[in-house]
């Protein structure tokens, strides 16, 4: 299937993207992963002009413009032609990007089958993110309640210190949620009007959510 995944920070959208990729065979394109790999130098090879430009905006703490994001997606458009289907994670984020995605899909004679919106009450999102701890050295992620390290404050893998990221503090999470709601509510409406939006509860374990995802997609399968 050809899917777009929507969801606020903390709902577990990235985990679901990995499960869909692994178990359903869909080609995964995550703009966030692309940006992070380029920023850390893990992507290998020379960066494209669009990706170089995106990193410049990110280093200044600015949003990457739609035109730049779209060019990066175009550079990876082969994913849209994958016979096993594809899933887009982190794109589109705005109605303008969604309209541009429609044009890109039309160019490649494909389209979107469903848009999955993972939903969770804001208080639970705040709890998930504010309890998250990240290793300063290897960047492994833990949670003080659901996935604690064996020794409090110490990474199981490398012994590094576990810290709370600035943007995982409760007040910062609420600001991020407000920004997400402002940008994504119109996007959900856009896909809902086209009959593509599927709402899935992000409560429970990753396996629970994946099972609900598969059930929700049954009516969308031709």
GROMACS .gro file of C-alpha atoms in nm:
model
  222
    1UNK     CA    1   0.000   0.000   0.000
    2UNK     CA    2   0.094   0.364  -0.045
    3UNK     CA    3   0.069   0.542   0.288
    4UNK     CA    4   0.128   0.875   0.458
    5UNK     CA    5   0.176   0.870   0.836
    6UNK     CA    6   0.070   1.163   1.053
    7UNK     CA    7   0.114   1.200   1.428
    8UNK     CA    8   0.234   1.441   1.692
    9UNK     CA    9   0.579   1.402   1.851
   10UNK     CA   10   0.562   1.121   2.106
   11UNK     CA   11   0.281   0.910   1.958
   12UNK     CA   12   0.521   0.643   1.831
   13UNK     CA   13   0.480   0.718   1.461
   14UNK     CA   14   0.843   0.635   1.385
   15UNK     CA   15   0.812   0.293   1.550
   16UNK     CA   16   0.500   0.218   1.347
   17UNK     CA   17   0.679   0.326   1.029
   18UNK     CA   18   0.955   0.073   1.103
   19UNK     CA   19   0.701  -0.205   1.171
   20UNK     CA   20   0.507  -0.134   0.851
   21UNK     CA   21   0.833  -0.131   0.657
   22UNK     CA   22   0.958  -0.457   0.811
   23UNK     CA   23   0.634  -0.655   0.806
   24UNK     CA   24   0.441  -0.522   0.509
   25UNK     CA   25   0.741  -0.457   0.284
   26UNK     CA   26   0.664  -0.093   0.211
   27UNK     CA   27   0.954   0.130   0.107
   28UNK     CA   28   1.007   0.385   0.386
   29UNK     CA   29   1.092   0.749   0.327
   30UNK     CA   30   1.141   0.953   0.644
   31UNK     CA   31   1.251   1.311   0.587
   32UNK     CA   32   1.355   1.331   0.952
   33UNK     CA   33   1.588   1.033   0.910
   34UNK     CA   34   1.732   1.186   0.593
   35UNK     CA   35   1.804   1.514   0.773
   36UNK     CA   36   1.955   1.343   1.079
   37UNK     CA   37   2.181   1.118   0.871
   38UNK     CA   38   2.306   1.414   0.669
   39UNK     CA   39   2.362   1.622   0.982
   40UNK     CA   40   2.568   1.348   1.148
   41UNK     CA   41   2.756   1.260   0.830
   42UNK     CA   42   2.622   0.903   0.835
   43UNK     CA   43   2.466   0.917   0.491
   44UNK     CA   44   2.794   0.871   0.306
   45UNK     CA   45   2.883   1.037  -0.021
   46UNK     CA   46   2.838   1.397  -0.127
   47UNK     CA   47   2.526   1.586  -0.019
   48UNK     CA   48   2.290   1.715  -0.286
   49UNK     CA   49   2.245   2.095  -0.318
   50UNK     CA   50   1.894   2.066  -0.169
   51UNK     CA   51   2.013   1.868   0.133
   52UNK     CA   52   2.307   2.105   0.186
   53UNK     CA   53   2.064   2.397   0.181
   54UNK     CA   54   1.832   2.218   0.427
   55UNK     CA   55   2.117   2.168   0.673
   56UNK     CA   56   2.203   2.538   0.657
   57UNK     CA   57   1.847   2.627   0.760
   58UNK     CA   58   1.853   2.367   1.039
   59UNK     CA   59   2.184   2.494   1.180
   60UNK     CA   60   2.030   2.841   1.205
   61UNK     CA   61   1.730   2.694   1.386
   62UNK     CA   62   1.498   2.783   1.098
   63UNK     CA   63   1.228   2.575   0.933
   64UNK     CA   64   1.331   2.416   0.605
   65UNK     CA   65   1.126   2.582   0.326
   66UNK     CA   66   0.870   2.376   0.135
   67UNK     CA   67   1.060   2.413  -0.192
   68UNK     CA   68   1.374   2.260  -0.039
   69UNK     CA   69   1.186   1.972   0.126
   70UNK     CA   70   1.006   1.898  -0.200
   71UNK     CA   71   1.333   1.884  -0.392
   72UNK     CA   72   1.472   1.635  -0.139
   73UNK     CA   73   1.160   1.420  -0.183
   74UNK     CA   74   1.194   1.442  -0.561
   75UNK     CA   75   1.554   1.318  -0.531
   76UNK     CA   76   1.415   1.006  -0.363
   77UNK     CA   77   1.112   0.964  -0.587
   78UNK     CA   78   1.219   0.611  -0.677
   79UNK     CA   79   1.061   0.512  -0.345
   80UNK     CA   80   0.722   0.614  -0.486
   81UNK     CA   81   0.755   0.352  -0.759
   82UNK     CA   82   0.838   0.063  -0.524
   83UNK     CA   83   0.625  -0.242  -0.607
   84UNK     CA   84   0.580  -0.318  -0.238
   85UNK     CA   85   0.423   0.022  -0.185
   86UNK     CA   86   0.566   0.311   0.014
   87UNK     CA   87   0.512   0.501   0.336
   88UNK     CA   88   0.599   0.865   0.395
   89UNK     CA   89   0.692   0.966   0.750
   90UNK     CA   90   0.744   1.335   0.830
   91UNK     CA   91   0.614   1.452   0.494
   92UNK     CA   92   0.387   1.621   0.406
   93UNK     CA   93   0.354   1.859   0.702
   94UNK     CA   94   0.139   2.128   0.541
   95UNK     CA   95  -0.145   2.147   0.290
   96UNK     CA   96   0.092   2.311   0.041
   97UNK     CA   97   0.329   2.014   0.072
   98UNK     CA   98   0.035   1.772   0.035
   99UNK     CA   99  -0.074   1.942  -0.287
  100UNK     CA  100   0.283   1.926  -0.416
  101UNK     CA  101   0.299   1.557  -0.323
  102UNK     CA  102  -0.014   1.498  -0.531
  103UNK     CA  103   0.163   1.651  -0.829
  104UNK     CA  104   0.477   1.442  -0.773
  105UNK     CA  105   0.267   1.124  -0.748
  106UNK     CA  106   0.082   1.215  -1.068
  107UNK     CA  107   0.416   1.256  -1.247
  108UNK     CA  108   0.505   0.900  -1.143
  109UNK     CA  109   0.154   0.766  -1.219
  110UNK     CA  110   0.087   0.667  -0.859
  111UNK     CA  111  -0.117   0.798  -0.567
  112UNK     CA  112  -0.195   0.771  -0.196
  113UNK     CA  113  -0.412   0.483  -0.070
  114UNK     CA  114  -0.451   0.601   0.290
  115UNK     CA  115  -0.330   0.860   0.540
  116UNK     CA  116  -0.295   0.723   0.894
  117UNK     CA  117  -0.330   0.975   1.176
  118UNK     CA  118  -0.198   0.839   1.507
  119UNK     CA  119  -0.381   1.008   1.793
  120UNK     CA  120  -0.317   1.036   2.167
  121UNK     CA  121  -0.441   1.279   2.438
  122UNK     CA  122  -0.197   1.563   2.496
  123UNK     CA  123  -0.138   1.475   2.863
  124UNK     CA  124  -0.019   1.127   2.764
  125UNK     CA  125   0.208   1.276   2.499
  126UNK     CA  126   0.359   1.509   2.760
  127UNK     CA  127   0.413   1.211   2.993
  128UNK     CA  128   0.579   1.005   2.719
  129UNK     CA  129   0.817   1.276   2.605
  130UNK     CA  130   0.901   1.431   2.942
  131UNK     CA  131   0.994   1.086   3.075
  132UNK     CA  132   1.231   1.020   2.788
  133UNK     CA  133   1.606   1.011   2.859
  134UNK     CA  134   1.882   1.005   2.597
  135UNK     CA  135   2.241   0.885   2.631
  136UNK     CA  136   2.489   1.169   2.578
  137UNK     CA  137   2.736   0.932   2.408
  138UNK     CA  138   2.553   0.675   2.193
  139UNK     CA  139   2.212   0.851   2.177
  140UNK     CA  140   2.022   0.540   2.297
  141UNK     CA  141   1.675   0.634   2.421
  142UNK     CA  142   1.514   0.522   2.749
  143UNK     CA  143   1.201   0.613   2.946
  144UNK     CA  144   1.191   0.653   3.323
  145UNK     CA  145   0.867   0.451   3.345
  146UNK     CA  146   0.820   0.230   3.042
  147UNK     CA  147   1.183   0.156   2.951
  148UNK     CA  148   1.422   0.247   3.234
  149UNK     CA  149   1.794   0.172   3.226
  150UNK     CA  150   1.926  -0.096   3.463
  151UNK     CA  151   2.114   0.169   3.661
  152UNK     CA  152   1.929   0.503   3.694
  153UNK     CA  153   2.096   0.772   3.486
  154UNK     CA  154   2.344   0.534   3.320
  155UNK     CA  155   2.322   0.390   2.967
  156UNK     CA  156   2.305   0.009   2.950
  157UNK     CA  157   2.502   0.006   2.624
  158UNK     CA  158   2.799   0.237   2.678
  159UNK     CA  159   2.781   0.364   3.035
  160UNK     CA  160   2.717   0.720   2.923
  161UNK     CA  161   2.507   0.971   3.117
  162UNK     CA  162   2.133   0.978   3.046
  163UNK     CA  163   1.993   1.328   3.009
  164UNK     CA  164   1.660   1.492   2.933
  165UNK     CA  165   1.664   1.686   2.606
  166UNK     CA  166   1.559   2.048   2.632
  167UNK     CA  167   1.270   1.993   2.392
  168UNK     CA  168   1.145   1.699   2.603
  169UNK     CA  169   1.074   1.918   2.907
  170UNK     CA  170   0.697   1.946   2.975
  171UNK     CA  171   0.672   2.315   2.889
  172UNK     CA  172   0.865   2.263   2.564
  173UNK     CA  173   0.649   1.964   2.471
  174UNK     CA  174   0.334   2.175   2.506
  175UNK     CA  175   0.480   2.440   2.276
  176UNK     CA  176   0.567   2.174   2.018
  177UNK     CA  177   0.215   2.031   2.041
  178UNK     CA  178   0.058   2.372   1.982
  179UNK     CA  179   0.275   2.421   1.673
  180UNK     CA  180   0.189   2.072   1.550
  181UNK     CA  181  -0.185   2.130   1.591
  182UNK     CA  182  -0.168   2.459   1.401
  183UNK     CA  183   0.010   2.307   1.103
  184UNK     CA  184  -0.141   1.960   1.091
  185UNK     CA  185  -0.511   2.016   1.164
  186UNK     CA  186  -0.566   2.167   0.815
  187UNK     CA  187  -0.365   1.877   0.667
  188UNK     CA  188  -0.592   1.619   0.835
  189UNK     CA  189  -0.896   1.806   0.702
  190UNK     CA  190  -0.745   1.805   0.352
  191UNK     CA  191  -0.711   1.427   0.349
  192UNK     CA  192  -1.040   1.370   0.531
  193UNK     CA  193  -1.232   1.553   0.257
  194UNK     CA  194  -1.075   1.316   0.005
  195UNK     CA  195  -1.176   1.008   0.204
  196UNK     CA  196  -0.815   0.907   0.271
  197UNK     CA  197  -0.780   0.982   0.643
  198UNK     CA  198  -0.777   0.688   0.887
  199UNK     CA  199  -0.760   0.771   1.259
  200UNK     CA  200  -0.578   0.517   1.480
  201UNK     CA  201  -0.545   0.533   1.858
  202UNK     CA  202  -0.181   0.542   1.973
  203UNK     CA  203  -0.266   0.398   2.316
  204UNK     CA  204  -0.092   0.081   2.431
  205UNK     CA  205   0.216  -0.107   2.314
  206UNK     CA  206   0.369  -0.078   1.966
  207UNK     CA  207   0.220  -0.420   1.885
  208UNK     CA  208  -0.127  -0.303   1.993
  209UNK     CA  209  -0.099   0.003   1.772
  210UNK     CA  210   0.033  -0.197   1.476
  211UNK     CA  211  -0.259  -0.441   1.504
  212UNK     CA  212  -0.507  -0.150   1.502
  213UNK     CA  213  -0.323  -0.002   1.205
  214UNK     CA  214  -0.359  -0.322   1.003
  215UNK     CA  215  -0.728  -0.350   1.094
  216UNK     CA  216  -0.791   0.012   0.994
  217UNK     CA  217  -0.626  -0.045   0.655
  218UNK     CA  218  -0.838  -0.347   0.558
  219UNK     CA  219  -1.117  -0.135   0.398
  220UNK     CA  220  -0.852   0.059   0.201
  221UNK     CA  221  -0.704  -0.247   0.035
  222UNK     CA  222  -0.829  -0.298  -0.317
   0.00000   0.00000   0.00000
